Every structure is written in structure tokens, then in C-alpha cells.
Amino acid sequence: MIAETGHYALILALGVAIVQMLVPLIGTHYRDPKLTAVAVPAAQAEFILIGIAFIALMTAYVTSDFSVANVWQNSHSAKPLLYKISGVWGNHEGSMVLWVLILALFGAAVATFGNNLPRQLQANVLAVQSSIAVAFLLFIIITSNPFMRLDPAPFDGEGLNPVLQDPALAFHPPFLYAGYVGFSMAFSFAVAALIDGRIDAAWARWVRPWTLAAWMCLTIGIAMGSWWAYYELGWGGFWFWDPVENASFMPWLAGTALLHSALVMEKRDALKVWTILLAIITFSLSLMGTFLVRSGVLTSVHAFAVDPARGVFILAIMGVFIGGAFALFAWRAPLLSQGGLFAPISREGSLVLNNLLLTVACAAVLVGTLYPLALEAITGEKISVGAPFFNLTFVPLIVPLLIAMPFGPLLAWKRGDLLAAAQRLMTAAIAALAVMILVLAVNQHGPWLAPLGIGLGIWLIMGAPTEIAYRVKLFDVSGSESWRRARNLPRATFGGALAHAGVGVMVIGLVSTTAWRSERIELLAPGESLDIAGYDLAFAGVAPRQGPNYSERVAKFVVTRGGEPVTELTPSKRAFAVEKSATTEAGIHNSWRGDLYVVLGDQLKDGAYSVRVYFNPMVRLIWIGALIMFFGGGLSLSDRRLRVGAPKRARSKMAAAAAVE
Amino acid sequence: MLLWVILAALTAIVLFFLLRPLAGGGGSEPAREAFNAAVYRDQLEEIDSDRARGLIGEAEAESARLEVARRLLATDAKRRKAKARTRAAGPARAALIAVALALPLAALGLYLFYGSPRLPDQPLAARLQDPASEQNIAVLVARVEARLRAHPEEGEGWDAIAPVYLSARRYADAAEAYAQSIRLLGATANRLSGYGQALVLEKGGLVTEEARTALERAVALDESLVEPRILIAIAKEQDGDYAAAIDGWRALLEKKGADEAWQAMVQKRIANAEAHLSGKAPAAAEGAPQGGMAGPSAADIAAAQNMSPADRQAMVETMVQKLATKLEQNSDDLAGWLRLVRAYTVLDRKDDARQRSPAPRPSLPATRTRRSNSTRWPQNLD
Amino acid sequence: MTRKQRRGVLIGTCLVVLGVAVGLVLYAMRDSIVFFYAPSDVAEMQMSPGQRFRLGGLVETSSVVRGEGTTVRFVITDGAKTLPVTYTGVLPDLFREGQGVIAEGTLEPDGVFHADNVLAKHDENYMPPEVAAKLKTQGVWRGEAGAAAPSATN
């Protein structure tokens, strides 16, 4: 009954979404406030109904109701509760339900907190948002229905894949989806503005916080995925330029650009058309990310042929929304008024450069991701575009952006003074140079570009305090005055600076790991030892151990450094008898210098084991950097000026204005 | 019934909230420009506060103020021009009726098409407790196992589960279960026969003394049993007592008549034994008569446990088919042989067994199970 | 600066960045793209030594030989042709005889494929899609049963 209620709620949600898509649009066309007013309760009802469906599905998972086919396929009675819950979105059908749930959540938020939006804009936004929901709900109900039942029910489920039972993996899809779907807000606002042929003043104020929230979720989602790959897959790598990774990275790049151009639009009323276009591009990439990953088309075009119904549906949805939005853009964009003017050297100018480099870098990634698909579809020839391609294209495009990054916040709006900004950045430049020379002196080996990369990271990190110092006029005014100013600084300023510093931290992690990683692959018999990056690893031997649903061979390594004991690492190889699969558990020792990463390989005939040992210097800075970026975004978001929903006084003022009408 | 009440209530609540704005009196909405003006005024205030905090210079603040003020003026001008237009209740009334009718009908229609309103929830915990919910073997096994763990002195449980173990090829478990049921409920021909078979199969076809005793007791209790007789004959072969084995086979043939499927195989065995007797043993017949015939793998069984009955039936049938073909090529496969005898019995396909010609497959019972096709969809990790 | 000049600067910058990007992409396309071949393709194509490509197929049964240190030799087959492969390093968890693999590396003049990377995926029934496609075209695909079995890899 719970399952069936969920099923019906999902179908009813589709009906409500259709109402929400059509009635408000008719309302804005005829200027009938009664019709437009339907949008608000419809958006709320849609969210609650999809919520009921989601909870019903989750209940089926938690209670192991294998009469629900989706549960049977993807869950198992022996799964720990955590993974029963995460199993809900660990599969195609369930993840689509989560997707529309988040979509409806954003719609409900606009409906509930959007009192300060012009009614027509709100109605149009909700109608567009709902049209996306209609497409997805149709897709779910017709081709990927999670509430299909089995009668009689099988006794136990099938889904007990051990590799996937991992907290980081379990919770990164919701973050990714919140990111993808969050960009739908920007998209809906953009399309609503195009339908209207005008951009309201509230537009950018609304789009920016939502984009920021989506960007934060996507940042943390990507970082979690990369972290999982790092410690679970046993290769010591953190980013593979895999198509699946690129699919989430492209919306991130475009979203980062959108974040910055929305800033220009809000503050200066400029770059309107471009921001609208960027909002469409970002969400299109999100759609592509969701679909390409889910459909399996990225690994092979042939995957499409496996299930034509879904494939065609996916193509249709992408065609309608991406194609439709671009067509609408081409048709209506000329109607939109151009905004404020600015000199090339100005805050706006620097943000344009940011946008330009980010979108072009994103385009390069897009080409690298889609080219193999296109080639296979056209010529049938199979190629793989891997890390070398992206290193050659993406890196040269993004490095100028990073170099220019500290300048941006130091330039004034409209017309900036590059020379003055450069002078202020002197300290940062000197610090970067000093570190560069130091690195060169200490580390003779490694690629010659590496010290430059480290210098770049320091430059970015130092850019942040430089900006704050400039804002509080440090050393120009008395200390107490600076302190007073610092306390008065809006949190968004700190947030932005923090996020930029996070990029610097990440760059240092990336560069040092890539340049100075040491790797040894050795045959070790118990009793032997090897040394890497100053550590001595004594191989004590391998012992079998029995886990709850696997048996493993656990190796023991006693790690010493200069004779001092450091730690014991116990990498293992697990064999899961029932699932007939094996996993590698790496032994990782973390210190401030970096990660010691040991993987146990196969046993050879003479009793020795092949052992792979990495030392990844400062690798954790990559994820720490992402976390800093996340918190920077959060700090920005908590700024009063960015808070969703107008400040109280604005609302009352508006009510007053309305009363005057 | 309760389900329909819930669904109706859900629909009614949703309709109520959805239609409320349409039914209400037509108030005019605040003009769009009012909102824009509010935003611009807010921005002006922001500039002032930024200026007061010293975040921006005076010149910058002044130019920004000018810009916003210009936008504010333009908005005000527009506001004056725009007339508040409110339409008559026409479209709203039409929309109200359309939504009130179409939404419940469409939802109900779609639900009846895709949903399974008659199916109750079947959470695992409830299914394990419910005494008569399922005839699913796996459920029964799990339930009986759980019960036996708690009450190991219940012979009926052991008695019920033993043949299930045997057919699941859990021979050691089967032997244990038969032993327990014999201990608690006493020996019957069937229990003894099962016990003997389990022992033999556990040993890979070697008929141990213990097994032989059990099998002989079984035959003594019930002459009509076939499986123990086969095994006893094989035991004699293994002892090298070919003459006695031939007697056993002959007796079997007489007993069951010539219409059984394995008649040809028995004949072959007799020929083998005779060959041994005459001292020109064919190499192929040497040794314990278990062949290289692999039963279903552990994976197959695991899969079978999760299948719907129709699928399982289909799987069993294909396996039986495979067995039959294999046995024709290799009559020495003991486990396969016994399995075949059992399988035909289980499938209730004596006719097929008798004729042995490729008869049309019995049509499967129509299944209500609908499986989504998602299993064929490659699902990536991300 | 006039409006026109401003626009000129903007458009100029865009063009320069775009030009650089296109140049980079074209350059990278020429140099860092790896083709995917099956042993039969390799036999047909007269591969020049030193050219990097990915070789996909099944690991031939009982062809895996451990050599010096962590060097492993094995043979990749697509049913029609075979190609010997040598690889130094730790093989992935699911590297097994009879399973699909992809090896990346170069074909050396000695006719042996020197792999520096061997991929197999974390799934028992996993067949790299490229391998499956190639094997299908070679007519030795036997995975239909496996594909039809409900195997949830998620």
C-alpha cells in the first residue's frame, strides 16, 4: 500500500506539474492574476507529492520490500541500513526520482519565498521549472518506473555490490544532483525572462544565490567522487578525465562562470544577454551530465541501442530543452536591453575575462568528451581521449585565468587601475617568487614547471589577504580603524576571497602530487622491505581474515622513517564469494607531507607479493582546497545581501508600494 | 480499500489547494514595476551603507547612485503608463473546471495502467513472520531454518527441509537434516533413501558403508523406491561384485518396466558390468561413476532463488533438458542421473520422460509479474 | 576610449582566446588521441612501431606467464587473431584469464605489445564496451546470457 501510494503520488505529481506548466503561462498571457496564482500551490503540491513518492520508495528499500522490482534489483536484506537508504538513488530509476524531487524542491522554494518577485516572473519561472519536471516525470513513469511490482515477490534482492558500499560514494550523487538541478533555477529564470522579453531588477538577485548554492553542492559532490576514486579504486589517482567525471566537471566550469557574470549583472546591470545565455548553457550541460552518465552512452554509442525507448526519450528531452532554449534565445534575446558600460580594465572587464576563459576551457573539455562519441557514430572508429588531451588543452587555458584571478577583486567597477592593483599585489608576487625559488633550491628533480605551479598556488592564496587588506585599508589607516572596517566587511567579500584561496590550495595539491609523486612497484617476500620518499616499509607478511561477507588477505607493513616507527599499514585484497568480486583496500598513511599509499597485488608462485607503493605529496590539499571553496561559497551565501527572500523591510516596502497602486 | 481511500484523499487535498486561487475572488495583483522599484530602492540603500562603511569611494558611490536612480526613474515612468488590467472570470472558470475534471481522471487512468493496486506491501520482516503468505521455496527454507535454529528438536522441520536441501545440492546439510528427522521421527523408507542419497552425493558418488546400510533399509521398507536400488547396484559395482550388480540392474528393469527414460542407461550399465565380468573392461567405465557433468553453478542457484516462479520453472526446464542430453552422451554420471529421475518427477513430466521425443514444451502458467526492462540498461557508477 | 574601441578590445580578446583554444585542441587531437583496436585490426593495419593505442580483447586462457619481477606476459585474443602482451606492474583486481581487458601501450618491432596500463573493471561480468562491440563484430560474442541476467551493477 505504501508502494502503491507512492506510485500514485508520482503520477499525480505529473498531473499537477502539467497544470503548473500550462495554467500560469496562460495566466501571464491573458494577465489573469487568478491563473498565475495557481503556480504557487501547484509548485508546493508537486514537491509534496514527489516527496511522498520518494519516501514510499525509501520505505520499500528500508523494509526490504522485494515486491518492488527496483528494490529487488538494487538492494539486499543483508545490506547495512545506510546502504539500503543510499540504494534508493544508487540506481537509474531511483536517482531520477531524487532528481525530480530536488527539482520540485527548488520550485517550491521559489513559490514559498518568492513574495518579492513580480508575480508574472514568478509564474513564468515556475511554469518553466515545471516543464522540466513534466519531461522527467514522464520519462520516469513511462520508461524507468521505480514502482513496478513483482508478484510473487522474490525472497531476496540482487544488489549487494561491495565496491559501491562506501559512504563517500553513497552520498555524492545527492550532492551532484543538487548541483545539477540547482542550475535549473538559473535556467528557468533565463527562459522566463526570454518569454517575457524583459529582465526584472530582481532577476539577478534571485539567480545568484541559487547558482551559488548549486555550485557549492556540485563542488563538494565532485570532490567526494574524486576522493572515493582515490582511496577505493587502488590506483592512487584522483582525477582521470574520465567522461563520467567530465560530465560533472563541465557544468561546474560553466556554473562558475555564471556565478561571476551574475555578479556583474546584479551590481552593474551589464552582461545581461550573456548571463542569460550562460544560464542556458550551464543547465544544458547539467542535463547532458545527468543523461549521458545515466544512459551509458559515454562508454559506447552502442549502449543506446540496448534500450531504444529510453535512448529516444533522453534525446527528445535534451533536444526539446536545449534546442528550445537556444531557439528562444536567438528569437528573443535582441529584445533585451543592453546594460551598463565599462572599460576593458575594470572589475567587469576582469569578470568577462574570467567568463571567456572558463567557457572556452569548458568547450575544450566538451570537445574532448564528445569527439569520440561523434567519431564513433560517424565513422565507427573507436578512440579514447584521455588525460594527455586535457592536459594539453585545459591546462593552458586555465592557467592565465589563475594568474589573472587575484587582480579581479582589486579592480574598481566601471574603470579600474591595473597598475595600482599590481602594486598592491607586490607582496603576493614576492611571496610566490620566494616560494618558487625555495622549491627550486630544495627540489632539484621533478619537472621544471612544478615550481612555477607551486608559485601560482601561493600567488592565489596570497591574493586573498591582499584583497582583504585593500578593503580594510590596512596600514593606510590606523589599526583600530582597519579592524572596524574588517568587521563591517560584508561576508560575501570574505567568502569570495576564501574561495579564491581554496583554488590556490588545490593548485598546490595538484601540482605537487603530479610532479613529485613517487611510485614503486616491487616484488616483496615477507621479511623484505622497501623504501620510498624517506619511509622504510618492512613487509611483515600476509594473514587471512574473515569479514562479515568477504574473506581477505591482509598484508602488514611496518613503516619507519629514519629508524623512528611511524605507523603500520594493512592493505588488503578482499574476495566476496557470493558476489564473486574482489576489491582492493589500500593502506593509506596521511601526514602533512603527503600520503603514503600501499596496495597489495597478486601473490606470485615463489610466495612473494607484488606490492605497489605511492607517495603522493600533499595530495590532500586537493580536497582541502575544494572544502575551502565550499565554505567560501557558504560564507557568501550567508551574507544578508544574498539571502534568499527579500529582507523584511523590502517586503513591507513592497506591500506598501502595492497598496499605493 | 484503504488504498483507494488514501488515493482519493490525496487527490482531493491536492485539488483543493490547486483550485483555491481559481475559485477565489479576483483581486488585482501588484504591478510589476512596483517590485522593480523596490529592488532599486534597496540597491540605493545598499550603496549608501557601503559608502558609510567605506567599502567604496565617494566618486564610485556617486556614479552608482546616479545609475540606479536613472533606472528607478525609468521604472516609475513605466509604472504610470501601465494600466492594471484584470480580466473577467472567464478563463479562470474554464481552467477550474478543466483541472478539476482532467487531473483526477488522468491520474487515475495512468495509475490503473501502470500501478498494481491489488498488491500489498511485502516487507521482509512481515513475510518471515506471516505463516501462510508464500509458497516460495526460498522463503520457506529461510523460515524453517530460522525456526530450527530456535527449536532444533522439531522433527517436522528437519523432515520438511531435508529434501529441499537435497535438491539444492546442499548434500551435507541434507544428510544432517535427514539424520535429525530419522532420530526424532523415526526411520521411514523415504527418509532413509534420502539420507543415503545425500551421503553418496556428498562423497561424490562413493557409496560408503553407512550409506549402503541406510539404502538397504530403505528398500527393505519400500520395495518400489528406485533411487536406493540404483545406488545399491552401483555400490556392488564399486565393490567389484559385478554379478550382483547385474542382478540389481535387471531387477530394476523388471520392476519399473521398459518405459522409463533411463532404461537405456541401465542397459548400458549392465553391458559394462558384463564386460567387467568377462575381463575386458572398457576404460570409460572404470572408477566411481561420477562424470564431469557440472550441475548448475552456485550463481545459477542464487539466481534461481531470486526468480519469479515462471522464470525458475523455465530455468529448471532448460537444465533438465541439458541434463537429459548430457546423460545420453555420458551414462556414468550418477548425480546427474539421480537428478534426472528426480527432476522429471518434480516437473511432473512423466509423459515427456516416457516418450523422450522432443515434445512441445508445456506452456508456462501466465505470470502477473511485470519486470521493468531496466536490467538491460547499462548503469554507470558516478 | 569610445564604445567602439571597447567593443573592439572585447571582440579581439575573445578571438585571440578562441583561436588559441582551437589551436590547442587541434594540436592535442593530433598527438594525444589513442585509438582502440582489436588484435585482428592490428594484424590488418601494419601498425608502425611506437604508435600508442589501446588493445582490447579477452585474456587468452592459460596464457598468463609471470616473468622477471612484476613483469607479466599474456595473450589478448578476439577470437580470430591473438597478440602477445607484456606488462610490468600490478594487474587490476579483476584481471583474469578469459575476461575482457584493455591494454594501453605500443606495439614494438618484436611483435609484442608493450602495455604500460591495463584496465579491467570492478565487475565480474564486466566487458569493456569497446571489447564487447569488437567481439560482436568478430562473431565471438557469448555474452547474451550474461547480459540478459539481471545483474545490477549499481
mmCIF file of C-alpha atoms in Angstrom, chain B residues 207-366:
data_model
loop_
_atom_site.group_PDB
_atom_site.id
_atom_site.type_symbol
_atom_site.label_atom_id
_atom_site.label_comp_id
_atom_site.label_asym_id
_atom_site.label_seq_id
_atom_site.Cartn_x
_atom_site.Cartn_y
_atom_site.Cartn_z
ATOM 1 C CA VAL B 207 28.705 -45.403 -1.692
ATOM 2 C CA THR B 208 30.024 -45.703 1.845
ATOM 3 C CA GLU B 209 29.070 -48.474 4.194
ATOM 4 C CA GLU B 210 26.849 -46.157 6.166
ATOM 5 C CA ALA B 211 25.039 -45.040 3.061
ATOM 6 C CA ARG B 212 24.620 -48.578 1.855
ATOM 7 C CA THR B 213 23.090 -49.671 5.142
ATOM 8 C CA ALA B 214 20.609 -46.818 5.004
ATOM 9 C CA LEU B 215 19.727 -47.517 1.398
ATOM 10 C CA GLU B 216 19.210 -51.200 2.030
ATOM 11 C CA ARG B 217 16.983 -50.446 4.959
ATOM 12 C CA ALA B 218 15.000 -48.108 2.740
ATOM 13 C CA VAL B 219 14.477 -50.753 0.087
ATOM 14 C CA ALA B 220 13.508 -53.207 2.767
ATOM 15 C CA LEU B 221 10.819 -50.828 3.926
ATOM 16 C CA ASP B 222 9.580 -49.889 0.484
ATOM 17 C CA GLU B 223 10.386 -52.053 -2.496
ATOM 18 C CA SER B 224 9.144 -49.565 -5.043
ATOM 19 C CA LEU B 225 11.829 -46.946 -4.452
ATOM 20 C CA VAL B 226 14.077 -46.543 -7.452
ATOM 21 C CA GLU B 227 16.911 -44.306 -6.318
ATOM 22 C CA PRO B 228 18.208 -46.512 -3.497
ATOM 23 C CA ARG B 229 18.209 -49.503 -5.791
ATOM 24 C CA ILE B 230 20.330 -47.694 -8.341
ATOM 25 C CA LEU B 231 22.767 -46.728 -5.658
ATOM 26 C CA ILE B 232 22.911 -50.217 -4.201
ATOM 27 C CA ALA B 233 23.671 -51.602 -7.616
ATOM 28 C CA ILE B 234 26.389 -49.049 -8.026
ATOM 29 C CA ALA B 235 27.740 -49.953 -4.600
ATOM 30 C CA LYS B 236 28.042 -53.516 -5.764
ATOM 31 C CA GLU B 237 29.876 -52.368 -8.855
ATOM 32 C CA GLN B 238 32.202 -50.393 -6.668
ATOM 33 C CA ASP B 239 32.828 -53.488 -4.606
ATOM 34 C CA GLY B 240 33.725 -55.264 -7.790
ATOM 35 C CA ASP B 241 30.751 -57.577 -7.359
ATOM 36 C CA TYR B 242 29.562 -57.204 -10.933
ATOM 37 C CA ALA B 243 27.353 -60.226 -10.942
ATOM 38 C CA ALA B 244 25.354 -58.902 -8.018
ATOM 39 C CA ALA B 245 25.245 -55.500 -9.687
ATOM 40 C CA ILE B 246 23.809 -57.029 -12.855
ATOM 41 C CA ASP B 247 21.190 -58.748 -10.777
ATOM 42 C CA GLY B 248 20.314 -55.455 -9.210
ATOM 43 C CA TRP B 249 20.024 -53.700 -12.561
ATOM 44 C CA ARG B 250 17.922 -56.495 -14.014
ATOM 45 C CA ALA B 251 15.594 -56.391 -11.041
ATOM 46 C CA LEU B 252 15.251 -52.676 -11.543
ATOM 47 C CA LEU B 253 14.353 -53.124 -15.176
ATOM 48 C CA GLU B 254 11.745 -55.683 -14.349
ATOM 49 C CA LYS B 255 10.367 -53.616 -11.598
ATOM 50 C CA LYS B 256 9.924 -50.405 -13.481
ATOM 51 C CA GLY B 257 9.286 -51.813 -16.922
ATOM 52 C CA ALA B 258 10.875 -50.687 -20.132
ATOM 53 C CA ASP B 259 9.138 -47.384 -20.445
ATOM 54 C CA GLU B 260 11.326 -45.364 -18.138
ATOM 55 C CA ALA B 261 13.753 -42.858 -19.504
ATOM 56 C CA TRP B 262 16.801 -44.420 -18.002
ATOM 57 C CA GLN B 263 16.132 -47.839 -19.318
ATOM 58 C CA ALA B 264 18.746 -47.429 -21.994
ATOM 59 C CA MET B 265 21.249 -46.318 -19.446
ATOM 60 C CA VAL B 266 20.574 -49.279 -17.227
ATOM 61 C CA GLN B 267 21.121 -51.469 -20.203
ATOM 62 C CA LYS B 268 24.420 -49.761 -20.788
ATOM 63 C CA ARG B 269 25.455 -50.333 -17.218
ATOM 64 C CA ILE B 270 24.564 -53.968 -17.468
ATOM 65 C CA ALA B 271 26.669 -54.211 -20.575
ATOM 66 C CA ASN B 272 29.511 -52.517 -18.723
ATOM 67 C CA ALA B 273 29.247 -54.839 -15.778
ATOM 68 C CA GLU B 274 29.150 -57.817 -18.078
ATOM 69 C CA ALA B 275 32.217 -56.554 -19.807
ATOM 70 C CA HIS B 276 33.948 -56.370 -16.445
ATOM 71 C CA LEU B 277 32.857 -59.858 -15.648
ATOM 72 C CA SER B 278 34.289 -61.130 -18.868
ATOM 73 C CA GLY B 279 37.503 -59.291 -18.115
ATOM 74 C CA LYS B 280 37.548 -56.751 -20.972
ATOM 75 C CA ALA B 281 36.594 -53.677 -19.124
ATOM 76 C CA PRO B 282 36.080 -50.616 -21.256
ATOM 77 C CA ALA B 283 38.278 -47.931 -19.856
ATOM 78 C CA ALA B 284 35.492 -45.441 -19.731
ATOM 79 C CA ALA B 285 33.526 -47.434 -17.207
ATOM 80 C CA GLU B 286 36.307 -47.598 -14.664
ATOM 81 C CA GLY B 287 36.134 -45.951 -11.317
ATOM 82 C CA ALA B 288 33.396 -44.268 -9.468
ATOM 83 C CA PRO B 289 30.606 -43.399 -11.784
ATOM 84 C CA GLN B 290 30.531 -39.710 -11.345
ATOM 85 C CA GLY B 291 31.188 -37.874 -14.567
ATOM 86 C CA GLY B 292 32.358 -34.391 -15.330
ATOM 87 C CA MET B 293 28.842 -33.193 -15.601
ATOM 88 C CA ALA B 294 28.503 -29.936 -13.801
ATOM 89 C CA GLY B 295 25.244 -29.052 -12.216
ATOM 90 C CA PRO B 296 24.040 -25.518 -12.111
ATOM 91 C CA SER B 297 26.646 -23.262 -10.629
ATOM 92 C CA ALA B 298 26.248 -21.531 -7.325
ATOM 93 C CA ALA B 299 25.419 -18.427 -9.290
ATOM 94 C CA ASP B 300 22.614 -20.199 -11.131
ATOM 95 C CA ILE B 301 21.148 -21.311 -7.868
ATOM 96 C CA ALA B 302 21.448 -17.894 -6.340
ATOM 97 C CA ALA B 303 19.769 -16.518 -9.414
ATOM 98 C CA ALA B 304 17.071 -19.156 -9.238
ATOM 99 C CA GLN B 305 16.231 -18.195 -5.713
ATOM 100 C CA ASN B 306 15.507 -14.708 -6.810
ATOM 101 C CA MET B 307 13.483 -15.603 -9.842
ATOM 102 C CA SER B 308 9.814 -15.494 -10.230
ATOM 103 C CA PRO B 309 8.289 -18.974 -10.296
ATOM 104 C CA ALA B 310 7.776 -18.793 -14.010
ATOM 105 C CA ASP B 311 11.384 -17.928 -14.603
ATOM 106 C CA ARG B 312 12.502 -20.566 -12.200
ATOM 107 C CA GLN B 313 10.354 -23.128 -13.921
ATOM 108 C CA ALA B 314 11.870 -22.144 -17.224
ATOM 109 C CA MET B 315 15.343 -22.371 -15.807
ATOM 110 C CA VAL B 316 14.692 -25.770 -14.281
ATOM 111 C CA GLU B 317 13.303 -26.976 -17.559
ATOM 112 C CA THR B 318 16.280 -25.898 -19.554
ATOM 113 C CA MET B 319 18.526 -27.522 -17.006
ATOM 114 C CA VAL B 320 16.597 -30.757 -17.216
ATOM 115 C CA GLN B 321 16.842 -30.606 -20.956
ATOM 116 C CA LYS B 322 20.572 -30.111 -20.715
ATOM 117 C CA LEU B 323 20.859 -32.979 -18.251
ATOM 118 C CA ALA B 324 18.985 -35.327 -20.495
ATOM 119 C CA THR B 325 21.218 -34.529 -23.427
ATOM 120 C CA LYS B 326 24.338 -34.875 -21.362
ATOM 121 C CA LEU B 327 23.222 -38.177 -19.922
ATOM 122 C CA GLU B 328 22.696 -39.603 -23.332
ATOM 123 C CA GLN B 329 26.313 -38.929 -24.023
ATOM 124 C CA ASN B 330 27.585 -39.942 -20.627
ATOM 125 C CA SER B 331 25.672 -42.590 -18.801
ATOM 126 C CA ASP B 332 28.172 -42.740 -15.982
ATOM 127 C CA ASP B 333 27.075 -39.524 -14.413
ATOM 128 C CA LEU B 334 25.475 -40.615 -11.204
ATOM 129 C CA ALA B 335 24.472 -37.342 -9.678
ATOM 130 C CA GLY B 336 23.035 -36.264 -12.994
ATOM 131 C CA TRP B 337 21.151 -39.455 -13.333
ATOM 132 C CA LEU B 338 19.573 -39.253 -9.928
ATOM 133 C CA ARG B 339 18.836 -35.653 -10.559
ATOM 134 C CA LEU B 340 17.130 -36.502 -13.802
ATOM 135 C CA VAL B 341 14.926 -39.089 -12.200
ATOM 136 C CA ARG B 342 14.037 -36.587 -9.553
ATOM 137 C CA ALA B 343 13.715 -33.689 -11.926
ATOM 138 C CA TYR B 344 11.165 -35.385 -14.133
ATOM 139 C CA THR B 345 9.201 -36.261 -11.062
ATOM 140 C CA VAL B 346 9.410 -32.725 -9.794
ATOM 141 C CA LEU B 347 8.383 -31.284 -13.096
ATOM 142 C CA ASP B 348 5.615 -33.812 -13.342
ATOM 143 C CA ARG B 349 6.666 -34.663 -16.809
ATOM 144 C CA LYS B 350 6.438 -38.419 -16.778
ATOM 145 C CA ASP B 351 4.978 -38.272 -20.235
ATOM 146 C CA ASP B 352 7.938 -36.496 -21.552
ATOM 147 C CA ALA B 353 10.166 -38.893 -19.734
ATOM 148 C CA ARG B 354 8.418 -41.801 -21.296
ATOM 149 C CA GLN B 355 8.412 -40.600 -24.843
ATOM 150 C CA ARG B 356 11.712 -38.866 -24.864
ATOM 151 C CA SER B 357 10.894 -37.299 -28.155
ATOM 152 C CA PRO B 358 11.119 -33.540 -28.221
ATOM 153 C CA ALA B 359 7.544 -32.895 -27.246
ATOM 154 C CA PRO B 360 6.205 -29.383 -27.360
ATOM 155 C CA ARG B 361 7.081 -27.589 -24.159
ATOM 156 C CA PRO B 362 4.171 -27.246 -21.821
ATOM 157 C CA SER B 363 3.026 -23.688 -21.869
ATOM 158 C CA LEU B 364 4.065 -21.777 -18.814
ATOM 159 C CA PRO B 365 1.467 -20.515 -16.464
ATOM 160 C CA ALA B 366 0.764 -16.925 -17.315
#
